[in-house]
CSV table of C-alpha atoms in Angstrom, one decimal:
chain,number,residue,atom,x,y,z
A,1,UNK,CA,254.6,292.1,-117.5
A,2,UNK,CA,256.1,291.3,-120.9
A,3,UNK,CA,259.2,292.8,-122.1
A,4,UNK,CA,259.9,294.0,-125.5
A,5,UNK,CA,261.6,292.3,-127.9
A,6,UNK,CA,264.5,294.5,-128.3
A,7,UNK,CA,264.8,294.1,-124.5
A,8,UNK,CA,264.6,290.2,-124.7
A,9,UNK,CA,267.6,289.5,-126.7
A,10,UNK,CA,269.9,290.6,-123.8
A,11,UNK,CA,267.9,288.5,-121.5
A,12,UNK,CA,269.7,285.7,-119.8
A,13,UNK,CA,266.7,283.0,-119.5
A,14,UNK,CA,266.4,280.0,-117.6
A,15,UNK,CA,266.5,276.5,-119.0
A,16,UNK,CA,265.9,272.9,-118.0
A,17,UNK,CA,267.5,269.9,-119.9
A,18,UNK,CA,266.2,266.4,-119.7
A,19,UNK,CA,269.1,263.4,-119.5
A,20,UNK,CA,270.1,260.1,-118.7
A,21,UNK,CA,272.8,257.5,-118.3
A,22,UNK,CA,272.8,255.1,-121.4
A,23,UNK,CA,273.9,251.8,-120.2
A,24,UNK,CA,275.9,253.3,-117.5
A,25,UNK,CA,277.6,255.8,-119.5
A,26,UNK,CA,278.3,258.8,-117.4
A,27,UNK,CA,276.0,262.0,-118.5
A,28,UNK,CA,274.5,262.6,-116.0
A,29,UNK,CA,276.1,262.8,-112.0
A,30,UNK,CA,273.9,262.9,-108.5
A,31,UNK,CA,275.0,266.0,-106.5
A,32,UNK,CA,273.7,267.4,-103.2
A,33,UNK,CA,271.0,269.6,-105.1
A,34,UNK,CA,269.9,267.8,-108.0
A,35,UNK,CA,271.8,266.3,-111.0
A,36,UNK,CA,274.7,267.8,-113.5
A,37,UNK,CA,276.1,266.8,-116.5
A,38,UNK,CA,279.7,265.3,-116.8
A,39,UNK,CA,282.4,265.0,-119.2
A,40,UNK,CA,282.1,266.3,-122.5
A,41,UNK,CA,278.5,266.7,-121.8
A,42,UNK,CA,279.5,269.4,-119.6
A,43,UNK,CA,281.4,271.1,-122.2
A,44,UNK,CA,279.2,271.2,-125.0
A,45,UNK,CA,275.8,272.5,-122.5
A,46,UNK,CA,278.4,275.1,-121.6
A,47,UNK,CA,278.9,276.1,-124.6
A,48,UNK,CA,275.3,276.1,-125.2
A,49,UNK,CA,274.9,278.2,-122.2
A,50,UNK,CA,277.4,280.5,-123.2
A,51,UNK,CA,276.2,281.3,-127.0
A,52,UNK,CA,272.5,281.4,-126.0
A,53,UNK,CA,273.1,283.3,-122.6
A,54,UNK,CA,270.7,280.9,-120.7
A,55,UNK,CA,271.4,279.5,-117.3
A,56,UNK,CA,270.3,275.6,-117.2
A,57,UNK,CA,269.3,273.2,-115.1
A,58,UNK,CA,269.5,269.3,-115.2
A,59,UNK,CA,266.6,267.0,-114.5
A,60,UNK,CA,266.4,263.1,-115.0
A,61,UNK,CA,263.3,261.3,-115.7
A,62,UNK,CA,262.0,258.5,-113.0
A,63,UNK,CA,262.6,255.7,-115.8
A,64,UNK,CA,265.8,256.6,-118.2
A,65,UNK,CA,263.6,256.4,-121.1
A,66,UNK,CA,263.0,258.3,-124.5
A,67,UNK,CA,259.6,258.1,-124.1
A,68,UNK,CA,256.5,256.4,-124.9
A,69,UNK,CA,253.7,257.7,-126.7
A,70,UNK,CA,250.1,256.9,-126.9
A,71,UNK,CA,247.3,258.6,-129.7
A,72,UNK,CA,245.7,261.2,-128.3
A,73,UNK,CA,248.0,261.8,-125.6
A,74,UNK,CA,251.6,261.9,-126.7
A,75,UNK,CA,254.5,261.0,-124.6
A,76,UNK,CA,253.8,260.1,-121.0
A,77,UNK,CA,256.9,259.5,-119.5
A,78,UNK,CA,261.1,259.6,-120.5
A,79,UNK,CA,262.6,262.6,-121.3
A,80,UNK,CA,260.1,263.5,-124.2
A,81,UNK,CA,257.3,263.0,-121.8
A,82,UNK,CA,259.2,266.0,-119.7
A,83,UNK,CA,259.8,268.4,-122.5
A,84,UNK,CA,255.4,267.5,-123.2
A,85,UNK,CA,254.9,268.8,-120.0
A,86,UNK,CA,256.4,271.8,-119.5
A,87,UNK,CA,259.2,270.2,-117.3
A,88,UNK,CA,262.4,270.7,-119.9
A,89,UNK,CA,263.2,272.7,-122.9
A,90,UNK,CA,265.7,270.5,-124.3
A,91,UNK,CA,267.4,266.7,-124.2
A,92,UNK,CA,270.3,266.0,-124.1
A,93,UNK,CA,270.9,265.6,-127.7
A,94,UNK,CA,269.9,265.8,-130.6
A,95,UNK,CA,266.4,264.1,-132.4
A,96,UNK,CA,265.7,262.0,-135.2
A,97,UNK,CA,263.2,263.8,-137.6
A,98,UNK,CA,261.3,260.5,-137.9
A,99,UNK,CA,260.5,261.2,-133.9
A,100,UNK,CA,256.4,261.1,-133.8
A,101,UNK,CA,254.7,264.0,-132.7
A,102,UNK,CA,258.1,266.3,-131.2
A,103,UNK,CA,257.0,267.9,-128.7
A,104,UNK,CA,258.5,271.1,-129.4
A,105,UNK,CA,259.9,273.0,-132.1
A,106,UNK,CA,263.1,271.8,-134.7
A,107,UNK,CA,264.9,274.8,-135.2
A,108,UNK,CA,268.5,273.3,-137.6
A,109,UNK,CA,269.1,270.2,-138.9
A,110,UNK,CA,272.1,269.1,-137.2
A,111,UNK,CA,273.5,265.8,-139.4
A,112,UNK,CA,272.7,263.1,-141.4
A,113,UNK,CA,272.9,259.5,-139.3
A,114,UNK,CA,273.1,255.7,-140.8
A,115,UNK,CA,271.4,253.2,-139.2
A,116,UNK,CA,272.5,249.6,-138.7
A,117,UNK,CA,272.0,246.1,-137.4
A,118,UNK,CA,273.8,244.9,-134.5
A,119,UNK,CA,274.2,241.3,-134.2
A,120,UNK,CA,276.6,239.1,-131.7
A,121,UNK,CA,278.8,236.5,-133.6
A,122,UNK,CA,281.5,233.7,-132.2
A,123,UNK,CA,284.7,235.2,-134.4
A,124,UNK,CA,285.5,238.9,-135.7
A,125,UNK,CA,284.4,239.7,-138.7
A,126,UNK,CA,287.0,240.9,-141.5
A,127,UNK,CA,285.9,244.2,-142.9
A,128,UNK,CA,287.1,246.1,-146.0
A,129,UNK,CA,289.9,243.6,-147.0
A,130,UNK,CA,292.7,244.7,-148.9
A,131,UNK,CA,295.4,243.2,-150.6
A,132,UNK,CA,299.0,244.8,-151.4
A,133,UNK,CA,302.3,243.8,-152.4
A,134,UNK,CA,303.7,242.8,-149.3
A,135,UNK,CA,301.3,240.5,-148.1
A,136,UNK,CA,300.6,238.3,-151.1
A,137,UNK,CA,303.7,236.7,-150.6
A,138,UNK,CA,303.1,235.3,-147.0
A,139,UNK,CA,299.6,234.5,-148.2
A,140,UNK,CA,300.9,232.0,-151.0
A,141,UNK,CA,303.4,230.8,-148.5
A,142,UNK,CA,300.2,229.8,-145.7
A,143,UNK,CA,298.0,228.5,-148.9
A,144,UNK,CA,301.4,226.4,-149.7
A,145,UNK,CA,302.1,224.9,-146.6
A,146,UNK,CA,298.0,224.3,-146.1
A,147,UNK,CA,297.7,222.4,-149.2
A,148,UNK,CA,301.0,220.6,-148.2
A,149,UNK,CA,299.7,220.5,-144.9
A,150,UNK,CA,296.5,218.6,-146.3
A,151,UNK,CA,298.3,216.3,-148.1
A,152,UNK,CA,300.2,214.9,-145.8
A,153,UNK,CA,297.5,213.7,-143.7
A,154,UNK,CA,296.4,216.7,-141.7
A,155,UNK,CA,298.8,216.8,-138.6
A,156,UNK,CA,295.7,217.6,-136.6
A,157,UNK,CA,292.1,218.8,-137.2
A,158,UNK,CA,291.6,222.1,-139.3
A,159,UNK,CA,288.1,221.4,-139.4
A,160,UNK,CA,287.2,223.4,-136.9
A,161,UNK,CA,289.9,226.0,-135.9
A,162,UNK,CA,287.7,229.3,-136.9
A,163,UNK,CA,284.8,227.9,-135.5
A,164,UNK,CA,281.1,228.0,-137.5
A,165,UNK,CA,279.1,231.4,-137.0
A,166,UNK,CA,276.9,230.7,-139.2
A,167,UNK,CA,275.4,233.9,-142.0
A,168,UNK,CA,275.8,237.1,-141.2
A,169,UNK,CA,273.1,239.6,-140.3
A,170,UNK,CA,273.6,242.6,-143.1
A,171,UNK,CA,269.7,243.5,-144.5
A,172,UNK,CA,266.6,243.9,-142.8
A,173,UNK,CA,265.2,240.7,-145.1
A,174,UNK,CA,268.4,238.6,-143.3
A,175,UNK,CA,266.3,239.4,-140.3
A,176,UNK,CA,263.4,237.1,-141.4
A,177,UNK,CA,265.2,234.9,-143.6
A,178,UNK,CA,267.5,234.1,-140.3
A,179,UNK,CA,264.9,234.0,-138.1
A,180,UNK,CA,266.4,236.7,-136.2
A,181,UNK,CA,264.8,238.5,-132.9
A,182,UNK,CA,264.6,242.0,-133.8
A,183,UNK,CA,264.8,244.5,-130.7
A,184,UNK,CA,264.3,248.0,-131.2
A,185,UNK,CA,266.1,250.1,-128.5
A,186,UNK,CA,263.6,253.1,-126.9
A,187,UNK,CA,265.2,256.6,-128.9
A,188,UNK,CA,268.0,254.9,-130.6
A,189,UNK,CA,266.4,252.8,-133.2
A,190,UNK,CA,263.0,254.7,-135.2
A,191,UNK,CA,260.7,252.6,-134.1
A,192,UNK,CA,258.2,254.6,-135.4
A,193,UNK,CA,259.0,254.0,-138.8
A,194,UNK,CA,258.6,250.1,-138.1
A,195,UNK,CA,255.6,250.5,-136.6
A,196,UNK,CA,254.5,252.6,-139.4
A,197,UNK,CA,255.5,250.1,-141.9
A,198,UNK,CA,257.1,252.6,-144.0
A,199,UNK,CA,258.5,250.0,-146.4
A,200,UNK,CA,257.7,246.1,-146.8
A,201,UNK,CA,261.2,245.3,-145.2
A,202,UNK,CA,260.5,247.6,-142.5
A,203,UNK,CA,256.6,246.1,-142.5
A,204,UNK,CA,258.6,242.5,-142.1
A,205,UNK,CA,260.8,243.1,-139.2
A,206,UNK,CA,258.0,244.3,-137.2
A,207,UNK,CA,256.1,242.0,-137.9
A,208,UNK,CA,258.9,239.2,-136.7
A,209,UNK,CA,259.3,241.2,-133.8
A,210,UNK,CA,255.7,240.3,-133.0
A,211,UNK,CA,256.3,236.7,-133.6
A,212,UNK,CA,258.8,236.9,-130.4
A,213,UNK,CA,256.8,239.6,-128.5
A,214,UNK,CA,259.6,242.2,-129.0
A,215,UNK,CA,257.7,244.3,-130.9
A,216,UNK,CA,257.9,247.0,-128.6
A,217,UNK,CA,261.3,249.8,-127.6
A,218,UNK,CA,262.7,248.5,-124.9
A,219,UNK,CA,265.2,250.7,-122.9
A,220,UNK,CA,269.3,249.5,-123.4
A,221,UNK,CA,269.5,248.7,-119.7
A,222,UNK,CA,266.7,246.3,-119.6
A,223,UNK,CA,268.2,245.0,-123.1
A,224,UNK,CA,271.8,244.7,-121.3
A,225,UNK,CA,270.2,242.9,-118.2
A,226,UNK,CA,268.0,240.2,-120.5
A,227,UNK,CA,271.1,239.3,-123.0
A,228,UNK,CA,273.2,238.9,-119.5
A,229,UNK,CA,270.8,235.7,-118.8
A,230,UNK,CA,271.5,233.5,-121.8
A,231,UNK,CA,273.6,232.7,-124.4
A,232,UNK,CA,270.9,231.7,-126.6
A,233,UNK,CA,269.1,235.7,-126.5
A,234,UNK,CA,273.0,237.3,-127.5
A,235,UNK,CA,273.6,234.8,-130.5
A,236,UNK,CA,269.5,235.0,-131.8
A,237,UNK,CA,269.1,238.9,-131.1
A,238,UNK,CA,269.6,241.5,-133.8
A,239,UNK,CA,269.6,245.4,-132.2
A,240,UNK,CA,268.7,248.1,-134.4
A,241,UNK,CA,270.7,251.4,-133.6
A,242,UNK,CA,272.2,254.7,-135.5
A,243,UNK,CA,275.9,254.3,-135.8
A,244,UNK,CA,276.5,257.1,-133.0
A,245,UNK,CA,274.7,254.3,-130.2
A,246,UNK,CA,276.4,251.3,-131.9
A,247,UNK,CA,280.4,252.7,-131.3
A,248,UNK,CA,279.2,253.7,-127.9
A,249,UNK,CA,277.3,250.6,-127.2
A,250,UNK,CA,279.2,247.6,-129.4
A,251,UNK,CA,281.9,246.8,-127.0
A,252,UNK,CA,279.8,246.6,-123.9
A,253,UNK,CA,277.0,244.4,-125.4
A,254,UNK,CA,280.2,242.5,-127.1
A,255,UNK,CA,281.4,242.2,-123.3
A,256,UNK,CA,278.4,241.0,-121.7
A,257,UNK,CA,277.5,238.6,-124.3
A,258,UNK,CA,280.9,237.3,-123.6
A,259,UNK,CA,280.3,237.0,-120.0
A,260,UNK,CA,276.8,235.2,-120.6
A,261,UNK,CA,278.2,232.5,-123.0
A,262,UNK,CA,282.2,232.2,-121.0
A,263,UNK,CA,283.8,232.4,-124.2
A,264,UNK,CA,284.6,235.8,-127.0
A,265,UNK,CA,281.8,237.5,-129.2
A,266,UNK,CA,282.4,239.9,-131.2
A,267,UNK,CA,280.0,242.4,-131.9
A,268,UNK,CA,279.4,242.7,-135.9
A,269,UNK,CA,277.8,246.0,-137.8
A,270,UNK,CA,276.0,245.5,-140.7
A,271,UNK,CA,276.1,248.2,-143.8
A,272,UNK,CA,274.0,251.0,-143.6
A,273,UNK,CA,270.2,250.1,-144.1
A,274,UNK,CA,268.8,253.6,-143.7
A,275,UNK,CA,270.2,257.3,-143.4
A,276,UNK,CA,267.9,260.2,-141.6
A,277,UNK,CA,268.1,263.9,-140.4
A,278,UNK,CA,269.0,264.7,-136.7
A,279,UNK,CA,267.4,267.7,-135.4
A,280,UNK,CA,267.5,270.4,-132.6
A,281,UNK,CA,264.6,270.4,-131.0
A,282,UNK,CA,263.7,273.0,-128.3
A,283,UNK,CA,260.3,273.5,-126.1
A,284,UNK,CA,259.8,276.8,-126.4
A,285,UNK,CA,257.4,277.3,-122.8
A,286,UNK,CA,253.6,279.0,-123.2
A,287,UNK,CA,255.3,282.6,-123.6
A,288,UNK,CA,255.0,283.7,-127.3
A,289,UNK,CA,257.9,286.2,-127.5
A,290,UNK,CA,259.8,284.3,-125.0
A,291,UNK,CA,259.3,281.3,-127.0
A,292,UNK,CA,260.8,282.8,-130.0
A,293,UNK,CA,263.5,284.4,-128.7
A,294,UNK,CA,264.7,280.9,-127.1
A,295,UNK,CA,263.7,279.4,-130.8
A,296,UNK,CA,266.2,282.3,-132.5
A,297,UNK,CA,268.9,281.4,-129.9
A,298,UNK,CA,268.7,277.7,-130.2
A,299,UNK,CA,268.7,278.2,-134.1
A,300,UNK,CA,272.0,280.3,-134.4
A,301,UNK,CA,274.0,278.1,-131.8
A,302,UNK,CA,273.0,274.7,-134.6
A,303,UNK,CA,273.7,277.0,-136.9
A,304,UNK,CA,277.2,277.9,-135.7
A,305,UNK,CA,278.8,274.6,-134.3
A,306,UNK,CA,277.2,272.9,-138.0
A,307,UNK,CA,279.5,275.6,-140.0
A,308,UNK,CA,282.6,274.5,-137.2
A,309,UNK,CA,282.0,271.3,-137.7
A,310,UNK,CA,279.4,269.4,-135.3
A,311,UNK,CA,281.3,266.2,-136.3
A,312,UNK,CA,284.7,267.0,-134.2
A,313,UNK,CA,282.1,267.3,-131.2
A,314,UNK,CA,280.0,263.7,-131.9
A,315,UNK,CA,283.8,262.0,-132.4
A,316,UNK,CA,284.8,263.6,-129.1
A,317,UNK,CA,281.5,262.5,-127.0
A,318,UNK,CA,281.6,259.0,-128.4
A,319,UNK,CA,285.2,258.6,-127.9
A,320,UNK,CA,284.1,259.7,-124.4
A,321,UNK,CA,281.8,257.1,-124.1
A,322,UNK,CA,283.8,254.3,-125.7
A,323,UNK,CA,286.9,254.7,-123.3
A,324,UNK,CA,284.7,254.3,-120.4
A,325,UNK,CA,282.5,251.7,-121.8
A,326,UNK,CA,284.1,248.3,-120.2
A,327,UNK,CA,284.8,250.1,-116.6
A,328,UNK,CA,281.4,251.5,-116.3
A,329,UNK,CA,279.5,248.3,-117.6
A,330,UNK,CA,282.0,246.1,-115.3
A,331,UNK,CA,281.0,248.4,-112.6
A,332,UNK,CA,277.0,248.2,-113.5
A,333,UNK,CA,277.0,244.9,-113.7
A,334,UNK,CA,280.1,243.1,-111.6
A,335,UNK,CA,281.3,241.3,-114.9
A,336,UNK,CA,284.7,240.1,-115.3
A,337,UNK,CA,287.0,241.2,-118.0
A,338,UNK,CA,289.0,237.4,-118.0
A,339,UNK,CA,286.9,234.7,-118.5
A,340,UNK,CA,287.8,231.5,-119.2
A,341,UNK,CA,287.1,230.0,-123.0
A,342,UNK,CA,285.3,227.4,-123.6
A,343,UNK,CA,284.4,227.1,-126.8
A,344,UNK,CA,283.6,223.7,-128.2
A,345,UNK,CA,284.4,224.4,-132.0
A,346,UNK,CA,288.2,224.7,-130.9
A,347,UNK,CA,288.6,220.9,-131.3
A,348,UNK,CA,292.5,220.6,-131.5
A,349,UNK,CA,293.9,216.9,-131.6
A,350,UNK,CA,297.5,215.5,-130.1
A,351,UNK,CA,300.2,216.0,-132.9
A,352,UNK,CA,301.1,213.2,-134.9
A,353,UNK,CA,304.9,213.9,-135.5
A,354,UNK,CA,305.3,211.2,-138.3
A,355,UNK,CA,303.4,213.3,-140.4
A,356,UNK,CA,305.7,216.5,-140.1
A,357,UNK,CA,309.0,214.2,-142.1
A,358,UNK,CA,306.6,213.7,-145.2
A,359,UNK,CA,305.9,217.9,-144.5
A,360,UNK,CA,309.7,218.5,-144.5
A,361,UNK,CA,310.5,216.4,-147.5
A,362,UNK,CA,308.0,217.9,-149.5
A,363,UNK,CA,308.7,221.5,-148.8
A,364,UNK,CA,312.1,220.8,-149.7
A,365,UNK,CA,311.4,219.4,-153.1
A,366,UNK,CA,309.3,222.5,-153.4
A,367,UNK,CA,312.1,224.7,-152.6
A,368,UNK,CA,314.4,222.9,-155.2
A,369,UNK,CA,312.1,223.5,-157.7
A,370,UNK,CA,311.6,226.6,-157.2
A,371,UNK,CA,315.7,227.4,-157.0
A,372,UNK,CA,315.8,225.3,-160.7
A,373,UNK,CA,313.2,227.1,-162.3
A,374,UNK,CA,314.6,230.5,-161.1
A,375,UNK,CA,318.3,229.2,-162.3
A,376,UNK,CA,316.6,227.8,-165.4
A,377,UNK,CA,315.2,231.3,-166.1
A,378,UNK,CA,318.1,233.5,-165.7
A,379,UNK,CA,320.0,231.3,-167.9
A,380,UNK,CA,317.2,231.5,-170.7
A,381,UNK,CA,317.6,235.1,-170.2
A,382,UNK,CA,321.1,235.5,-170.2
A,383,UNK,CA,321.6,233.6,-173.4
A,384,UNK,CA,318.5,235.8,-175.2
A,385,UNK,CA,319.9,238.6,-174.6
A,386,UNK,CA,323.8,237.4,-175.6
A,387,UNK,CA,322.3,236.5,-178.7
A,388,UNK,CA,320.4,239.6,-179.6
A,389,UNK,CA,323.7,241.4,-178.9
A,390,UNK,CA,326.0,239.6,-181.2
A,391,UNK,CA,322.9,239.3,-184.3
A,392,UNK,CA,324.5,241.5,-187.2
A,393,UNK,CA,322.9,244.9,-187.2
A,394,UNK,CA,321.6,244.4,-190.7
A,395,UNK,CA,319.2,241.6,-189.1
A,396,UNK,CA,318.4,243.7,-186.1
């Protein structure tokens, strides 16, 4: 028998909510009668819990995928394939609109997310450079002494000392003009919309990502496991990801790159290429005023942690997931955090110490000049303004 719907707002229901690890990254936990969420996880579906007065549950798919959907049929498996079949009313977090065929109901829109290209390089990258008072100085005193430095002879090689990267990944077109593998991450990267062709740079990538066979969402862990192989795969492949997944994600993929080549990479983000809507989405169940009771629920709790200031809560979960990052991907994956460096385009040669004389004398004579052309100003200016002084006032 069905209540009434004055009776069903003071209902406490029952929920189920579909998760799972991301590259090790501790959402989920195994206990003796299923699975629970950890960590700040915990703390938001809590507070979920709370607003909604619902009781949930946690289930994990048997692959940790988003899902993967097929015409006519819609998502077979992941956690989309469990909210399709009745098995969960929510994920774990929140959707991209671009996600074919929800299956369920969006209720708020949550944020706006950027999407970027993540690509692997030898050296950091220097981003947003500024320049201020204090540091020109030492900056004209390192060009000085490099151009005095070259001069002399070159007391060793400079050729080589940052090392050749090559161009940086920062468009889509950089994709194909680089000849860049494109993989799209399963969830984290709208694949759909590549698929779909929604644009001719969108159109492009896919179609590159056919060229190498990777024109299918992989999941991160299988993505982790294949650029832990070879150097070759970390330095050639380009992952496409919202900005959320990249701070989570950058310094373990930075770390087993690292690990697969023995010497530092550097993760590097590109700007923005793209910016979508991220959605609560909610799976009702088959009972029509239960259904929109849970959808009224799930609509005022977006509504109310939007108006607080959803942001605060994403900066706390991927802080999280960042401090934990290196210990859980060691942990997945036995890596060590001290490798050796090898790197080949560090080619530094024995000093030559007859060169650093000539370097002394000349920085001297620079010095001298500069004291005589500081004395010879001050003098200039002394005598100006002696002269002004004693001109009759008529002539002033």
């Amino acid at each position: 028998m069905v209540r009434k719907a004055s009776n069903l707002e003071s209902t406490i229901f029952n929920i189920t909510i579909a998760a799972y690890d991301l590259l090790g990254y501790p959402i989920v936990e195994e206990v003796d009668d299923g699975y629970k969420l950890v960590g700040v996880y915990k703390v938001f579906w809590d507070s979920y819990a709370k607003f909604t007065r619902t009781r949930y549950t946690v289930k994990v798919p048997d692959e940790p995928i988003w899902g993967t959907w097929k015409e006519g049929v819609g998502y077979t498996d992941g956690i989309l394939g469990m909210m399709q079949n009745n098995e969960a009313n929510k994920v774990h977090f929140y959707v991209p609109i671009g996600t074919k065929d929800p299956p369920g109901v969006f209720t708020r829109v949550l944020k706006e997310e950027t999407y970027h290209i993540l690509s692997i390089t030898a050296q950091t990258s220097i981003q947003n450079p500024t320049i201020n008072g204090r540091c020109l100085f030492m900056l004209l005193a390192c060009l000085t002494v490099a151009i005095f430095t070259m001069i002399s002879g070159a007391a060793f090689n400079t050729n080589a000392i940052t090392g050749t990267i090559g161009e940086q990944v920062n468009t889509l077109m950089d994709i194909v003009r680089l000849n860049k593998i494109p993989v799209f991450i399963d969830g984290e990267s709208m694949y759909e919309s590549f698929e779909g062709g929604i644009g001719k740079e969108f159109k492009a990538v896919h179609d590159q990502a056919k060229k190498f066979k990777m024109d299918k969402p992989v999941p991160v862990l299988e993505v982790a496991q294949q650029t832990l192989l070879t150097e070759d795969s970390c330095l050639n492949g380009v992952i496409i990801l919202d900005i959320r997944s990249i701070k989570v994600t950058s310094k373990a993929i930075e770390l087993i790159c690292s690990e697969a080549s023995k010497r530092r990479r550097f993760a590097f983000i590109s700007p923005p290429f793209h910016t979508t809507a991220f959605l609560s989405l909610i799976n009702p169940g088959n009972n029509e005023s239960i259904g929109k009771e849970l959808i009224r629920r799930d609509g005022s709790f977006a509504s109310t942690i939007l108006e607080r200031g959803i942001g605060q809560d994403n900066k706390k979960i991927v802080d999280y997931n960042s401090k934990t990052a290196v210990k859980q991907v060691t942990t997945l994956f036995g890596l060590k955090t001290d490798w050796p460096i090898q790197d080949d385009s560090f080619q530094i040669r024995p000093l030559n110490f007859s060169n650093f004389a000539l370097i002394f004398k000349l920085m001297i004579f620079l010095q001298v000049a500069i004291l005589l052309g500081n004395v010879l100003y001050q003098i200039f200016n002394f005598l100006f303004r002696r002269v002004k002084w004693t001109m009759p006032a008529s002539l002033v």
